[in-house]
Short mmCIF file of C-alpha atoms in Angstrom, two decimals:
data_model
loop_
_atom_site.label_atom_id
_atom_site.label_comp_id
_atom_site.label_asym_id
_atom_site.label_seq_id
_atom_site.Cartn_x
_atom_site.Cartn_y
_atom_site.Cartn_z
CA ALA A 526 39.89 -31.64 19.77
CA VAL A 527 36.55 -32.76 21.24
CA PHE A 528 35.39 -29.16 21.59
CA THR A 529 36.48 -28.36 18.01
CA CYS A 530 34.60 -31.41 16.65
CA TYR A 531 31.53 -30.46 18.70
CA THR A 532 31.63 -26.87 17.41
CA LEU A 533 32.16 -27.93 13.78
CA TRP A 534 29.35 -30.48 13.92
CA HIS A 535 26.89 -27.89 15.28
CA THR A 536 28.04 -25.36 12.70
CA VAL A 537 27.51 -27.79 9.81
CA TYR A 538 24.42 -29.70 11.03
CA GLY A 539 23.00 -28.01 14.12
CA GLU A 540 21.37 -24.77 15.16
CA THR A 541 23.98 -22.60 13.42
CA LYS A 542 23.18 -24.22 10.06
CA THR A 543 19.45 -23.75 10.64
CA TYR A 544 20.06 -20.10 11.52
CA ILE A 545 22.23 -19.50 8.43
CA ASP A 546 19.70 -21.31 6.20
CA GLY A 547 16.95 -19.08 7.63
CA LEU A 548 18.95 -15.93 6.84
CA LEU A 549 19.56 -17.17 3.31
CA GLN A 550 15.91 -18.07 2.70
CA ASP A 551 14.83 -14.60 3.89
CA ARG A 552 17.17 -13.08 1.33
CA ILE A 553 15.83 -15.03 -1.65
CA ASN A 554 13.71 -12.92 -3.95
CA PRO A 555 13.49 -12.47 -7.74
CA THR A 556 16.35 -9.95 -7.78
CA TYR A 557 18.62 -12.34 -5.90
CA ILE A 558 17.58 -15.27 -8.14
CA ALA A 559 18.33 -13.13 -11.22
CA ARG A 560 21.87 -12.46 -9.94
CA LEU A 561 22.41 -16.16 -9.23
CA ILE A 562 21.08 -17.21 -12.62
CA ASN A 563 23.68 -14.98 -14.26
CA GLY A 564 26.48 -16.36 -12.08
CA ASN A 565 28.64 -19.45 -12.29
CA SER A 566 27.27 -22.99 -12.63
CA ARG A 567 27.01 -23.56 -8.85
CA GLN A 568 25.04 -20.34 -8.45
CA GLN A 569 22.80 -21.27 -11.38
CA LEU A 570 22.07 -24.68 -9.82
CA PHE A 571 21.25 -22.97 -6.52
CA ALA A 572 18.91 -20.56 -8.35
CA LEU A 573 17.16 -23.43 -10.14
CA GLU A 574 16.76 -25.33 -6.88
CA ASN A 575 15.11 -22.30 -5.30
CA ILE A 576 12.80 -21.80 -8.28
CA ARG A 577 11.71 -25.42 -7.78
CA TYR A 578 10.53 -24.58 -4.26
CA ARG A 579 9.07 -21.22 -5.24
CA ASN A 580 6.88 -21.95 -8.25
CA GLU A 581 5.74 -18.34 -8.37
CA TYR A 582 9.22 -17.41 -9.71
CA PHE A 583 9.01 -19.78 -12.67
CA PRO A 584 7.17 -17.45 -15.10
CA GLU A 585 9.73 -14.69 -14.56
CA PHE A 586 12.64 -17.01 -15.38
CA GLU A 587 10.87 -19.30 -17.87
CA SER A 588 12.90 -18.31 -20.94
CA ARG A 589 16.19 -18.68 -19.07
CA ILE A 590 15.16 -22.10 -17.73
CA LEU A 591 14.30 -23.25 -21.25
CA ASP A 592 17.69 -21.99 -22.49
CA PHE A 593 19.42 -23.95 -19.73
CA ILE A 594 17.83 -27.19 -20.97
CA THR A 595 20.25 -27.06 -23.90
CA SER A 596 23.24 -26.31 -21.65
CA GLU A 597 26.44 -28.30 -22.14
CA ASP A 598 26.54 -28.61 -18.34
CA LYS A 599 24.70 -31.88 -17.69
CA ASN A 600 23.63 -30.91 -14.14
CA ILE A 601 22.19 -27.56 -15.21
CA ALA A 602 20.38 -29.13 -18.18
CA GLU A 603 18.85 -31.87 -16.01
CA LYS A 604 17.88 -29.52 -13.18
CA SER A 605 16.24 -27.12 -15.65
CA LEU A 606 14.37 -29.93 -17.36
CA SER A 607 13.07 -31.13 -13.99
CA LEU A 608 11.29 -27.78 -13.58
CA ILE A 609 9.14 -28.42 -16.66
CA THR A 610 5.93 -29.96 -15.34
CA SER A 611 3.02 -31.73 -17.03
CA GLU A 612 0.93 -28.71 -16.07
CA TYR A 613 3.30 -26.44 -17.99
CA LEU A 614 3.17 -28.74 -21.03
CA SER A 615 -0.62 -28.96 -20.91
CA ASP A 616 -0.61 -25.58 -22.70
CA PRO A 617 -0.48 -26.54 -26.41
CA LYS A 618 1.17 -23.19 -27.25
CA LYS A 619 4.20 -24.05 -25.10
CA GLN A 620 4.71 -27.55 -26.53
CA PRO A 621 6.39 -26.68 -29.88
CA GLY A 622 8.92 -24.39 -28.16
CA PHE A 623 9.73 -27.12 -25.68
CA VAL A 624 10.04 -29.81 -28.38
CA GLY A 625 12.22 -27.46 -30.44
CA LEU A 626 14.86 -27.57 -27.70
CA ILE A 627 15.72 -31.08 -28.95
CA LYS A 628 17.72 -29.53 -31.80
CA ASN A 629 20.44 -28.17 -29.49
CA ALA A 630 20.12 -30.48 -26.48
CA ARG A 631 22.54 -33.15 -25.30
CA PRO A 632 21.57 -36.70 -26.49
CA ALA A 633 20.27 -37.83 -23.06
CA ILE A 634 18.23 -34.64 -22.69
CA LYS A 635 16.66 -35.17 -26.14
CA TYR A 636 15.21 -38.45 -24.88
CA GLU A 637 14.04 -36.81 -21.65
CA ILE A 638 12.18 -34.17 -23.65
CA ILE A 639 10.44 -36.92 -25.63
CA TYR A 640 9.60 -38.82 -22.41
CA LYS A 641 8.08 -35.66 -20.96
CA MET A 642 5.96 -35.25 -24.08
CA GLN A 643 4.82 -38.87 -23.73
CA SER A 644 3.38 -38.00 -20.31
CA VAL A 645 1.27 -35.15 -21.72
CA ASP A 646 -2.40 -36.03 -22.24
CA ASP A 647 -3.08 -33.58 -25.05
CA VAL A 648 -0.18 -33.12 -27.46
CA SER A 649 -0.75 -30.49 -30.12
CA PRO A 650 -0.52 -31.42 -33.81
CA ASP A 651 2.17 -28.73 -34.17
CA ALA A 652 4.33 -30.48 -31.56
CA ILE A 653 3.82 -33.85 -33.31
CA VAL A 654 4.77 -32.37 -36.70
CA LEU A 655 7.89 -30.84 -35.15
CA LEU A 656 8.88 -34.16 -33.55
CA LEU A 657 8.54 -35.92 -36.90
CA ASP A 658 10.52 -33.17 -38.65
CA LEU A 659 13.29 -33.32 -36.04
CA PHE A 660 13.49 -37.06 -36.55
CA TYR A 661 13.60 -36.71 -40.34
CA THR A 662 16.45 -34.16 -40.17
CA GLY A 663 18.45 -36.43 -37.86
CA ASP A 664 18.15 -34.27 -34.73
CA ILE A 665 16.47 -37.22 -33.01
CA SER A 666 18.07 -40.65 -33.12
CA GLN A 667 16.45 -43.65 -34.74
CA GLY A 668 15.66 -45.26 -31.38
CA ALA A 669 13.29 -42.42 -30.53
CA LEU A 670 10.90 -43.01 -33.45
CA ASN A 671 8.93 -45.63 -31.50
CA HIS A 672 8.44 -43.09 -28.69
CA ILE A 673 7.20 -40.49 -31.15
CA PHE A 674 4.72 -43.00 -32.56
CA ARG A 675 3.52 -43.72 -28.99
CA ILE A 676 2.83 -40.01 -28.54
CA VAL A 677 0.81 -40.02 -31.78
CA GLU A 678 -1.11 -43.16 -30.77
CA LYS A 679 -1.94 -41.72 -27.36
CA GLN A 680 -3.24 -38.59 -29.05
CA MET A 681 -5.30 -40.68 -31.46
CA ALA A 682 -7.06 -42.33 -28.51
CA THR A 683 -8.42 -38.98 -27.34
CA ASP A 684 -8.67 -37.09 -30.63
CA LYS A 685 -9.89 -39.10 -33.62
CA SER A 686 -9.58 -36.05 -35.90
CA ILE A 687 -5.80 -36.23 -35.60
CA LYS A 688 -5.87 -38.78 -38.45
CA GLU A 689 -7.19 -36.04 -40.71
CA ASN A 690 -4.22 -33.79 -40.00
CA LYS A 691 -2.60 -33.25 -43.39
CA PRO A 692 0.86 -32.11 -42.18
CA ILE A 693 1.20 -35.22 -39.98
CA GLU A 694 0.03 -37.44 -42.82
CA GLU A 695 2.61 -35.86 -45.16
CA ARG A 696 5.40 -36.55 -42.64
CA LEU A 697 4.35 -40.17 -42.28
CA GLU A 698 4.33 -40.61 -46.06
CA LYS A 699 7.85 -39.13 -46.16
CA LEU A 700 9.02 -41.57 -43.49
CA VAL A 701 7.54 -44.54 -45.37
CA SER A 702 9.92 -43.77 -48.24
CA HIS A 703 12.85 -43.00 -45.92
CA PRO A 704 16.16 -44.41 -47.25
CA ASP A 705 16.74 -46.26 -43.98
CA PRO A 706 14.88 -49.62 -44.17
CA TYR A 707 14.27 -49.80 -40.40
CA THR A 708 12.64 -46.35 -40.33
CA SER A 709 10.56 -47.14 -43.40
CA ARG A 710 9.40 -50.52 -42.00
CA LEU A 711 8.62 -49.08 -38.55
CA THR A 712 6.53 -46.32 -40.13
CA LYS A 713 4.68 -48.79 -42.38
CA ASN A 714 3.88 -50.95 -39.35
CA PHE A 715 2.63 -47.92 -37.44
CA ILE A 716 0.40 -46.87 -40.35
CA GLU A 717 -1.00 -50.40 -40.76
CA ASN A 718 -1.61 -50.88 -37.02
CA THR A 719 -3.39 -47.56 -36.68
CA SER A 720 -5.09 -47.62 -40.11
CA TRP A 721 -3.74 -44.10 -40.57
CA LEU A 722 -3.62 -43.70 -44.35
CA ARG A 723 -6.73 -44.38 -46.36
#
């Protein structure tokens, strides 16, 4: 029994594990990742974990990672979302596609997408318009409107011309006359506090 325990411990935690891990790491390449990503949920999680440690693989699997963000599997959605960095979102062309994932994402993931956008220094007007549209159509819950306004305010601090953006202004005017009194009041307060509308 002692020998069996000793052998099992070394197999799971000792040199044998290190050796097996080394063999596995040597085998990981884009072809192997592609097979894993098309496998079951455990294999997909393993693939995502390896992409995290090998950033050079991200561009090759970018579209699949974005698709996974809207997965019904909570673990896969969260792991995929964790691969989206501020550096990735600093490209204004990628922001609308990322924000658009809100439409089909799980409720908790919708908030995480908004939080990630809050951390971006330069949010494109297109991404802001899309956030406001997604809120208006009910794809984003009422509690997220404050977060969207924070994104707009942060952008206003670095880009004064944002207040001249007609599509954003039109969305704000629409929200002022929203049938929900809370949404309407919150939008009016935002407009007054930021002196948005002339």
